[in-house]
Amino acid sequence: MPTEFQNKIYETLRKVPKGKVTTYKELANALKTKAYQSIGTAMKVNPYAPIVPCHRVVKNNGSVGFFKGKKEGKAITEKINMLKKEGIVIKEKKIINFKEKLHKF
DNA sequence: CTCGTGACTTACG
DNA sequence: ACGTAAGCCACGA
């Protein structure tokens, strides 16, 4: 059972169009909170896996961060692959033209 | 309620 | 550039 906080995150994150990404910070800013870490935690427990594009959420510096609770391994590669298919260019786990791909609410 | 943890960020040396 | 520390806030125990 997601909390209100998480619900808000998912709702906001769902608005991110395909081919775009967002950051934990922007997300937090949109929610008017500074609990950046809590956002990450919310992703980890994210029960709306396909609906909520948690793979489109990256760190503030453009790093892809993590995915599916795995800190490294092919999960990251899968994430990158998905993003690449959506038009995002990634190099060394960093997004190219990050500022252009960044979606703002 | 308090405490520890965290898919974070920013600042400092 | 890199490591460490501090800060913030939500969540589970």
Coordinates of N, CA, C and O (backbone and C1' of nucleotides) in Angstrom, one line a residue:
Chain A
M1 N 0.8 -1.2 0.0 CA 0.0 0.0 0.0 C 0.9 1.2 0.0 O 1.5 1.6 1.0
P2 N 0.9 1.9 -1.1 CA 1.7 3.1 -1.2 C 1.2 4.3 -0.3 O 0.0 4.4 -0.1
T3 N 2.1 5.0 0.2 CA 1.7 6.2 1.0 C 1.3 7.4 0.1 O 1.6 7.3 -1.1
E4 N 0.8 8.4 0.7 CA 0.4 9.6 -0.1 C 1.7 10.1 -0.8 O 1.6 10.5 -2.0
F5 N 2.7 10.2 -0.1 CA 4.0 10.7 -0.6 C 4.4 10.0 -1.9 O 4.7 10.5 -2.9
Q6 N 4.4 8.7 -1.8 CA 4.8 7.8 -2.9 C 3.8 8.0 -4.0 O 4.2 8.2 -5.2
N7 N 2.5 8.1 -3.7 CA 1.5 8.2 -4.7 C 1.8 9.5 -5.6 O 1.7 9.5 -6.8
K8 N 2.2 10.5 -4.9 CA 2.4 11.8 -5.5 C 3.6 11.7 -6.5 O 3.6 12.2 -7.6
I9 N 4.6 11.0 -6.0 CA 5.8 10.7 -6.8 C 5.4 10.0 -8.1 O 5.8 10.4 -9.2
Y10 N 4.7 8.9 -7.9 CA 4.3 8.1 -9.1 C 3.5 8.9 -10.1 O 3.7 8.9 -11.3
E11 N 2.6 9.7 -9.5 CA 1.7 10.5 -10.4 C 2.5 11.5 -11.2 O 2.3 11.7 -12.4
T12 N 3.4 12.1 -10.5 CA 4.3 13.1 -11.2 C 5.2 12.5 -12.2 O 5.3 12.9 -13.3
L13 N 5.8 11.4 -11.8 CA 6.7 10.7 -12.7 C 6.0 10.2 -13.9 O 6.6 10.1 -15.0
R14 N 4.8 9.8 -13.8 CA 4.0 9.3 -14.9 C 3.9 10.3 -16.0 O 3.6 10.0 -17.1
K15 N 4.0 11.6 -15.6 CA 3.8 12.7 -16.6 C 5.0 12.8 -17.5 O 4.9 13.6 -18.5
V16 N 6.1 12.2 -17.2 CA 7.3 12.4 -18.0 C 7.1 11.7 -19.3 O 6.8 10.5 -19.3
P17 N 7.2 12.4 -20.4 CA 7.0 11.8 -21.7 C 8.1 10.9 -22.1 O 9.2 11.0 -21.6
K18 N 7.8 10.1 -23.1 CA 8.9 9.2 -23.6 C 10.0 10.0 -24.3 O 9.8 11.0 -24.9
G19 N 11.2 9.5 -24.1 CA 12.3 10.2 -24.7 C 12.9 11.3 -23.8 O 13.8 12.0 -24.2
K20 N 12.3 11.4 -22.6 CA 12.7 12.4 -21.7 C 13.1 11.8 -20.4 O 12.7 10.6 -20.1
V21 N 13.8 12.5 -19.6 CA 14.2 12.0 -18.2 C 14.0 13.1 -17.2 O 13.8 14.2 -17.5
T22 N 14.0 12.7 -16.0 CA 13.9 13.6 -14.9 C 14.9 13.2 -13.8 O 15.5 12.1 -13.8
T23 N 15.1 14.1 -12.9 CA 16.0 13.8 -11.8 C 15.3 13.7 -10.5 O 14.2 14.2 -10.3
Y24 N 16.0 13.2 -9.5 CA 15.4 13.1 -8.2 C 15.2 14.5 -7.6 O 14.2 14.7 -6.9
K25 N 16.1 15.3 -8.0 CA 16.0 16.7 -7.4 C 14.8 17.4 -8.0 O 14.0 18.0 -7.3
E26 N 14.6 17.3 -9.3 CA 13.4 18.0 -10.0 C 12.1 17.4 -9.4 O 11.2 18.1 -9.2
L27 N 12.2 16.1 -9.3 CA 11.0 15.4 -8.7 C 10.7 16.0 -7.3 O 9.5 16.3 -7.0
A28 N 11.7 16.0 -6.5 CA 11.5 16.6 -5.2 C 11.0 18.0 -5.2 O 10.2 18.4 -4.5
N29 N 11.6 18.8 -6.2 CA 11.2 20.1 -6.3 C 9.7 20.2 -6.7 O 9.0 21.1 -6.2
A30 N 9.3 19.3 -7.6 CA 7.9 19.3 -8.0 C 7.0 19.0 -6.9 O 5.8 19.5 -6.8
L31 N 7.5 18.1 -6.0 CA 6.7 17.7 -4.8 C 6.8 18.7 -3.7 O 6.3 18.5 -2.6
K32 N 7.7 19.6 -3.8 CA 8.0 20.6 -2.8 C 8.5 19.9 -1.5 O 8.1 20.2 -0.4
T33 N 9.4 19.1 -1.7 CA 10.0 18.4 -0.6 C 11.5 18.3 -0.8 O 12.0 18.5 -2.0
K34 N 12.3 18.1 0.2 CA 13.7 17.9 0.0 C 14.2 16.5 0.4 O 15.3 16.3 0.6
A35 N 13.2 15.6 0.4 CA 13.5 14.2 0.8 C 14.0 13.5 -0.4 O 13.3 12.5 -0.9
Y36 N 15.1 13.9 -1.0 CA 15.6 13.2 -2.2 C 15.8 11.7 -2.0 O 15.4 10.9 -2.8
Q37 N 16.3 11.4 -0.9 CA 16.5 10.0 -0.6 C 15.2 9.2 -0.5 O 15.1 8.1 -1.0
S38 N 14.2 9.8 0.0 CA 12.9 9.1 0.2 C 12.3 8.8 -1.2 O 11.6 7.9 -1.4
I39 N 12.6 9.7 -2.2 CA 12.2 9.5 -3.5 C 12.8 8.2 -4.1 O 12.1 7.4 -4.7
G40 N 14.1 8.1 -3.9 CA 14.8 6.9 -4.3 C 14.2 5.7 -3.6 O 13.9 4.7 -4.3
T41 N 14.0 5.8 -2.4 CA 13.4 4.7 -1.6 C 12.0 4.3 -2.2 O 11.6 3.2 -2.4
A42 N 11.2 5.3 -2.6 CA 9.9 5.1 -3.1 C 10.0 4.4 -4.5 O 9.2 3.5 -4.8
M43 N 11.1 4.7 -5.2 CA 11.3 4.0 -6.5 C 11.6 2.5 -6.2 O 11.1 1.6 -6.9
K44 N 12.4 2.3 -5.2 CA 12.8 0.9 -4.9 C 11.6 0.0 -4.6 O 11.5 -1.1 -5.0
V45 N 10.7 0.6 -3.9 CA 9.5 -0.1 -3.5 C 8.3 0.1 -4.5 O 7.2 -0.4 -4.2
N46 N 8.6 0.8 -5.5 CA 7.6 1.1 -6.5 C 6.8 -0.1 -7.0 O 7.3 -1.0 -7.7
P47 N 5.5 -0.1 -6.7 CA 4.7 -1.2 -7.0 C 4.1 -1.0 -8.5 O 3.4 -1.9 -9.0
Y48 N 4.3 0.1 -9.1 CA 3.8 0.4 -10.4 C 4.9 0.3 -11.4 O 5.0 1.2 -12.3
A49 N 5.6 -0.8 -11.4 CA 6.8 -0.9 -12.2 C 6.7 -0.5 -13.6 O 7.4 0.4 -14.0
P50 N 5.8 -1.0 -14.4 CA 5.7 -0.6 -15.8 C 5.0 0.8 -16.0 O 5.4 1.5 -16.9
I51 N 4.1 1.1 -15.1 CA 3.4 2.3 -15.3 C 4.3 3.5 -14.9 O 4.3 4.5 -15.6
V52 N 5.0 3.4 -13.8 CA 5.9 4.4 -13.4 C 7.2 4.2 -14.0 O 7.9 3.2 -13.7
P53 N 7.7 5.0 -14.9 CA 9.0 4.8 -15.6 C 10.1 5.2 -14.7 O 10.8 6.2 -14.9
C54 N 10.4 4.4 -13.7 CA 11.5 4.7 -12.8 C 12.8 4.7 -13.5 O 13.8 5.2 -13.0
H55 N 12.9 4.1 -14.7 CA 14.2 4.1 -15.4 C 14.4 5.4 -16.0 O 15.5 5.6 -16.5
R56 N 13.4 6.3 -16.0 CA 13.7 7.6 -16.5 C 14.1 8.6 -15.4 O 14.2 9.8 -15.7
V57 N 14.3 8.1 -14.3 CA 14.8 9.0 -13.2 C 16.2 8.8 -13.0 O 16.7 7.7 -12.8
V58 N 17.0 9.9 -13.0 CA 18.4 9.8 -12.9 C 18.9 10.8 -11.8 O 18.1 11.6 -11.3
K59 N 20.2 10.7 -11.6 CA 20.7 11.6 -10.5 C 20.8 13.0 -11.1 O 20.7 13.2 -12.3
N60 N 21.2 13.9 -10.2 CA 21.2 15.3 -10.6 C 22.4 15.6 -11.6 O 22.3 16.5 -12.4
N61 N 23.4 14.8 -11.6 CA 24.6 15.0 -12.4 C 24.5 14.3 -13.7 O 25.4 14.3 -14.5
G62 N 23.4 13.6 -14.0 CA 23.2 12.9 -15.2 C 23.5 11.4 -15.2 O 23.3 10.7 -16.2
S63 N 24.0 11.0 -14.0 CA 24.2 9.6 -13.9 C 22.9 8.8 -13.8 O 21.9 9.3 -13.3
V64 N 22.9 7.6 -14.4 CA 21.7 6.8 -14.4 C 21.3 6.3 -13.1 O 20.1 5.9 -12.9
G65 N 22.2 6.3 -12.1 CA 21.8 5.9 -10.8 C 21.7 4.4 -10.7 O 22.5 3.6 -11.3
F66 N 20.6 3.9 -10.1 CA 20.4 2.5 -10.0 C 19.1 2.0 -10.6 O 18.3 2.9 -11.1
F67 N 18.8 0.7 -10.6 CA 17.6 0.2 -11.2 C 17.3 -1.1 -10.6 O 18.2 -2.0 -10.4
K68 N 16.0 -1.3 -10.3 CA 15.6 -2.6 -9.8 C 16.3 -3.0 -8.5 O 16.5 -4.2 -8.3
G69 N 16.8 -2.0 -7.8 CA 17.4 -2.4 -6.5 C 18.8 -2.9 -6.6 O 19.4 -3.3 -5.7
K70 N 19.3 -3.1 -7.9 CA 20.7 -3.6 -8.1 C 21.6 -2.5 -8.3 O 21.4 -1.6 -9.1
K71 N 22.7 -2.5 -7.5 CA 23.7 -1.4 -7.6 C 24.5 -1.6 -8.9 O 25.1 -0.6 -9.4
E72 N 24.7 -2.7 -9.3 CA 25.5 -2.9 -10.6 C 25.1 -4.3 -11.2 O 24.5 -5.1 -10.6
G73 N 25.5 -4.4 -12.4 CA 25.1 -5.7 -13.1 C 24.4 -5.3 -14.4 O 24.4 -4.2 -14.8
K74 N 23.7 -6.2 -14.9 CA 23.0 -6.0 -16.2 C 21.7 -5.2 -16.0 O 21.2 -4.7 -17.0
A75 N 21.3 -5.0 -14.8 CA 20.1 -4.2 -14.6 C 20.3 -2.8 -15.1 O 19.5 -2.2 -15.8
I76 N 21.5 -2.2 -14.8 CA 21.8 -0.9 -15.3 C 21.9 -0.9 -16.9 O 21.4 0.0 -17.5
T77 N 22.5 -2.0 -17.4 CA 22.6 -2.1 -18.9 C 21.2 -2.1 -19.5 O 20.9 -1.5 -20.5
E78 N 20.3 -2.9 -18.9 CA 18.9 -2.9 -19.4 C 18.3 -1.5 -19.3 O 17.6 -1.1 -20.3
K79 N 18.5 -0.9 -18.3 CA 17.9 0.5 -18.1 C 18.5 1.4 -19.2 O 17.7 2.1 -19.9
I80 N 19.8 1.3 -19.4 CA 20.4 2.1 -20.5 C 19.8 1.8 -21.8 O 19.5 2.6 -22.7
N81 N 19.7 0.5 -22.0 CA 19.1 0.0 -23.3 C 17.7 0.6 -23.6 O 17.4 1.0 -24.7
M82 N 16.9 0.5 -22.5 CA 15.5 1.0 -22.7 C 15.6 2.5 -23.0 O 14.9 3.0 -23.9
L83 N 16.4 3.2 -22.3 CA 16.5 4.7 -22.5 C 17.0 4.9 -23.9 O 16.5 5.8 -24.6
K84 N 18.0 4.2 -24.3 CA 18.5 4.4 -25.7 C 17.5 4.2 -26.7 O 17.4 4.9 -27.7
K85 N 16.6 3.2 -26.5 CA 15.6 2.9 -27.4 C 14.6 4.0 -27.5 O 13.9 4.2 -28.5
E86 N 14.5 4.8 -26.4 CA 13.6 5.9 -26.4 C 14.2 7.2 -26.9 O 13.6 8.2 -27.0
G87 N 15.4 7.1 -27.3 CA 16.1 8.2 -27.9 C 17.1 8.9 -27.0 O 17.7 9.9 -27.4
I88 N 17.3 8.3 -25.8 CA 18.3 8.9 -24.9 C 19.7 8.3 -25.2 O 19.8 7.2 -25.5
V89 N 20.6 9.2 -25.2 CA 22.0 8.8 -25.5 C 22.8 8.7 -24.2 O 22.9 9.7 -23.5
I90 N 23.3 7.5 -24.0 CA 24.1 7.3 -22.7 C 25.5 6.8 -23.0 O 25.7 6.0 -23.8
K91 N 26.4 7.4 -22.2 CA 27.8 7.0 -22.4 C 28.4 6.9 -21.0 O 28.3 7.8 -20.2
E92 N 28.9 5.7 -20.7 CA 29.5 5.5 -19.4 C 28.6 5.8 -18.2 O 28.9 6.5 -17.3
K93 N 27.4 5.3 -18.4 CA 26.3 5.5 -17.4 C 26.0 7.0 -17.1 O 25.4 7.3 -16.1
K94 N 26.3 7.8 -18.2 CA 25.9 9.2 -18.0 C 25.1 9.6 -19.3 O 25.4 9.1 -20.4
I95 N 24.2 10.5 -19.1 CA 23.3 10.9 -20.2 C 23.9 12.0 -21.0 O 24.4 13.0 -20.4
I96 N 24.0 11.8 -22.3 CA 24.5 12.9 -23.2 C 23.4 13.9 -23.5 O 22.2 13.5 -23.6
N97 N 23.7 15.1 -23.6 CA 22.8 16.2 -23.8 C 21.7 16.1 -22.7 O 20.5 16.3 -22.9
F98 N 22.2 15.9 -21.5 CA 21.3 15.7 -20.3 C 20.3 16.8 -20.2 O 19.1 16.6 -20.0
K99 N 20.8 18.0 -20.3 CA 20.0 19.2 -20.1 C 18.9 19.3 -21.1 O 17.8 19.8 -20.8
E100 N 19.1 18.8 -22.3 CA 18.1 18.8 -23.3 C 17.0 17.7 -23.1 O 15.8 17.9 -23.4
K101 N 17.5 16.6 -22.6 CA 16.5 15.5 -22.3 C 15.8 15.7 -21.0 O 14.8 15.0 -20.8
L102 N 16.3 16.5 -20.2 CA 15.6 16.7 -18.9 C 14.2 17.3 -19.0 O 14.1 18.4 -19.6
H103 N 13.3 16.7 -18.5 CA 11.9 17.1 -18.5 C 11.6 17.9 -17.2 O 11.9 17.5 -16.1
K104 N 11.0 19.1 -17.4 CA 10.6 19.9 -16.3 C 9.1 20.0 -16.1 O 8.4 20.0 -17.1
F105 N 8.7 20.0 -14.9 CA 7.2 19.9 -14.7 C 6.6 21.3 -14.7 O 7.2 22.3 -14.3
Chain B
dC1 P 5.4 12.4 17.2 O5' 6.4 11.7 18.3 C5' 6.1 11.8 19.7 C4' 7.1 11.0 20.5 C3' 8.5 11.1 19.8 O3' 9.5 11.6 20.7 C1' 7.7 8.8 20.0
dT2 P 10.8 12.1 20.2 O5' 11.8 10.8 20.1 C5' 12.0 10.1 21.3 C4' 12.9 8.9 20.9 C3' 14.1 9.3 20.2 O3' 15.2 8.4 20.6 C1' 12.9 7.7 18.9
dC3 P 16.7 8.8 20.1 O5' 16.9 7.6 19.0 C5' 16.6 6.3 19.3 C4' 17.1 5.4 18.2 C3' 18.3 5.9 17.4 O3' 19.2 4.8 17.2 C1' 16.5 5.5 15.9
dG4 P 20.6 5.1 16.4 O5' 20.3 4.3 15.0 C5' 19.9 3.0 15.1 C4' 19.6 2.5 13.7 C3' 20.7 2.8 12.7 O3' 20.9 1.7 11.8 C1' 18.7 3.7 11.9
dT5 P 22.1 1.7 10.7 O5' 21.2 1.9 9.3 C5' 20.2 1.0 9.0 C4' 19.5 1.4 7.7 C3' 20.4 1.9 6.6 O3' 20.1 1.2 5.4 C1' 18.7 3.5 7.0
dG6 P 21.2 1.2 4.3 O5' 20.5 2.1 3.2 C5' 19.2 1.8 2.7 C4' 18.7 2.9 1.9 C3' 19.7 3.5 0.9 O3' 19.2 3.6 -0.4 C1' 18.7 5.2 2.2
dA7 P 19.8 2.5 -1.3 O5' 19.5 3.0 -2.8 C5' 20.5 3.2 -3.7 C4' 20.0 4.1 -4.8 C3' 19.2 5.3 -4.3 O3' 19.7 6.5 -5.0 C1' 18.0 4.2 -6.0
dC8 P 21.0 7.2 -4.3 O5' 20.2 8.5 -4.0 C5' 19.2 9.0 -4.8 C4' 19.1 10.5 -4.6 C3' 20.3 11.3 -5.2 O3' 19.8 12.5 -5.8 C1' 20.1 11.8 -2.9
dT9 P 20.8 13.4 -6.6 O5' 21.2 14.5 -5.6 C5' 20.1 15.3 -5.0 C4' 20.6 16.5 -4.3 C3' 21.7 17.3 -5.0 O3' 21.4 18.6 -5.0 C1' 22.4 16.6 -2.9
dT10 P 22.3 19.7 -5.8 O5' 23.2 20.4 -4.6 C5' 22.5 20.7 -3.4 C4' 23.6 21.1 -2.4 C3' 24.7 21.9 -2.9 O3' 24.9 23.1 -2.2 C1' 25.5 20.0 -1.7
dA11 P 26.1 24.1 -2.6 O5' 27.1 23.8 -1.4 C5' 26.7 23.5 -0.1 C4' 27.9 23.3 0.9 C3' 29.1 24.1 0.5 O3' 29.7 24.6 1.7 C1' 29.6 21.8 0.4
dC12 P 31.0 25.6 1.6 O5' 32.2 24.6 2.0 C5' 32.0 23.7 3.1 C4' 33.2 22.9 3.4 C3' 34.5 23.6 3.1 O3' 35.4 23.2 4.1 C1' 34.4 21.5 1.9
dG13 P 36.9 24.1 4.1 O5' 37.9 22.9 3.8 C5' 37.9 21.7 4.7 C4' 38.9 20.7 4.1 C3' 40.2 21.3 3.7 O3' 41.3 20.3 4.1 C1' 39.3 20.2 1.9
Chain C
dA1 P 35.5 16.5 -13.2 O5' 36.8 15.9 -12.4 C5' 37.9 15.4 -12.9 C4' 38.6 14.5 -11.9 C3' 37.6 13.6 -11.1 O3' 38.2 12.4 -10.8 C1' 38.6 15.2 -9.6
dC2 P 37.3 11.2 -10.4 O5' 37.6 11.1 -8.8 C5' 38.9 11.2 -8.3 C4' 38.9 11.1 -6.8 C3' 37.7 10.3 -6.3 O3' 38.1 9.4 -5.2 C1' 37.7 12.5 -5.3
dG3 P 37.1 8.4 -4.5 O5' 37.1 8.9 -3.0 C5' 38.3 9.1 -2.4 C4' 38.1 9.7 -1.0 C3' 37.0 9.0 -0.2 O3' 37.5 8.9 1.2 C1' 36.5 11.3 -0.5
dT4 P 36.6 8.2 2.3 O5' 36.0 9.4 3.0 C5' 36.9 10.4 3.5 C4' 36.1 11.6 4.2 C3' 35.0 11.1 5.1 O3' 35.2 11.8 6.3 C1' 34.2 12.8 3.5
dA5 P 34.2 11.5 7.6 O5' 33.2 12.7 7.5 C5' 33.8 14.0 7.4 C4' 32.7 15.1 7.4 C3' 31.5 14.8 8.4 O3' 31.2 15.9 9.1 C1' 30.8 15.2 6.1
dA6 P 30.1 15.8 10.3 O5' 29.0 16.7 9.6 C5' 29.3 17.9 8.9 C4' 28.1 18.4 8.2 C3' 26.8 18.3 9.0 O3' 26.0 19.5 8.9 C1' 26.5 17.3 6.9
dG7 P 24.7 19.7 9.8 O5' 23.6 19.7 8.7 C5' 23.8 20.4 7.5 C4' 22.6 20.1 6.6 C3' 21.3 19.9 7.3 O3' 20.3 20.7 6.8 C1' 21.7 18.1 5.8
dC8 P 18.9 20.9 7.6 O5' 17.8 20.3 6.6 C5' 18.2 19.9 5.4 C4' 17.1 19.1 4.6 C3' 15.9 18.7 5.5 O3' 14.7 18.9 4.8 C1' 17.0 16.8 4.6
dC9 P 13.3 19.0 5.6 O5' 12.6 17.7 5.2 C5' 12.5 17.3 3.9 C4' 12.1 15.8 3.8 C3' 11.1 15.3 4.7 O3' 10.2 14.5 4.0 C1' 12.9 13.9 4.9
dA10 P 8.6 14.4 4.6 O5' 8.4 12.9 4.3 C5' 8.5 12.4 3.0 C4' 8.8 10.9 3.0 C3' 7.8 10.1 3.8 O3' 7.5 8.9 3.1 C1' 10.0 9.6 4.6
dC11 P 6.3 8.0 3.6 O5' 7.0 6.8 4.1 C5' 8.0 6.1 3.3 C4' 8.7 5.0 4.1 C3' 7.7 4.2 5.0 O3' 7.8 2.8 4.7 C1' 9.6 4.9 6.2
dG12 P 6.7 1.8 5.3 O5' 7.6 0.9 6.2 C5' 8.8 0.3 5.7 C4' 9.7 -0.3 6.8 C3' 8.9 -1.1 7.8 O3' 9.7 -2.2 8.2 C1' 9.9 0.7 8.9
dA13 P 9.1 -3.4 9.1 O5' 9.9 -3.2 10.4 C5' 11.3 -3.2 10.4 C4' 11.9 -2.9 11.8 C3' 11.2 -3.7 12.9 O3' 12.2 -4.2 13.8 C1' 11.1 -1.4 13.4

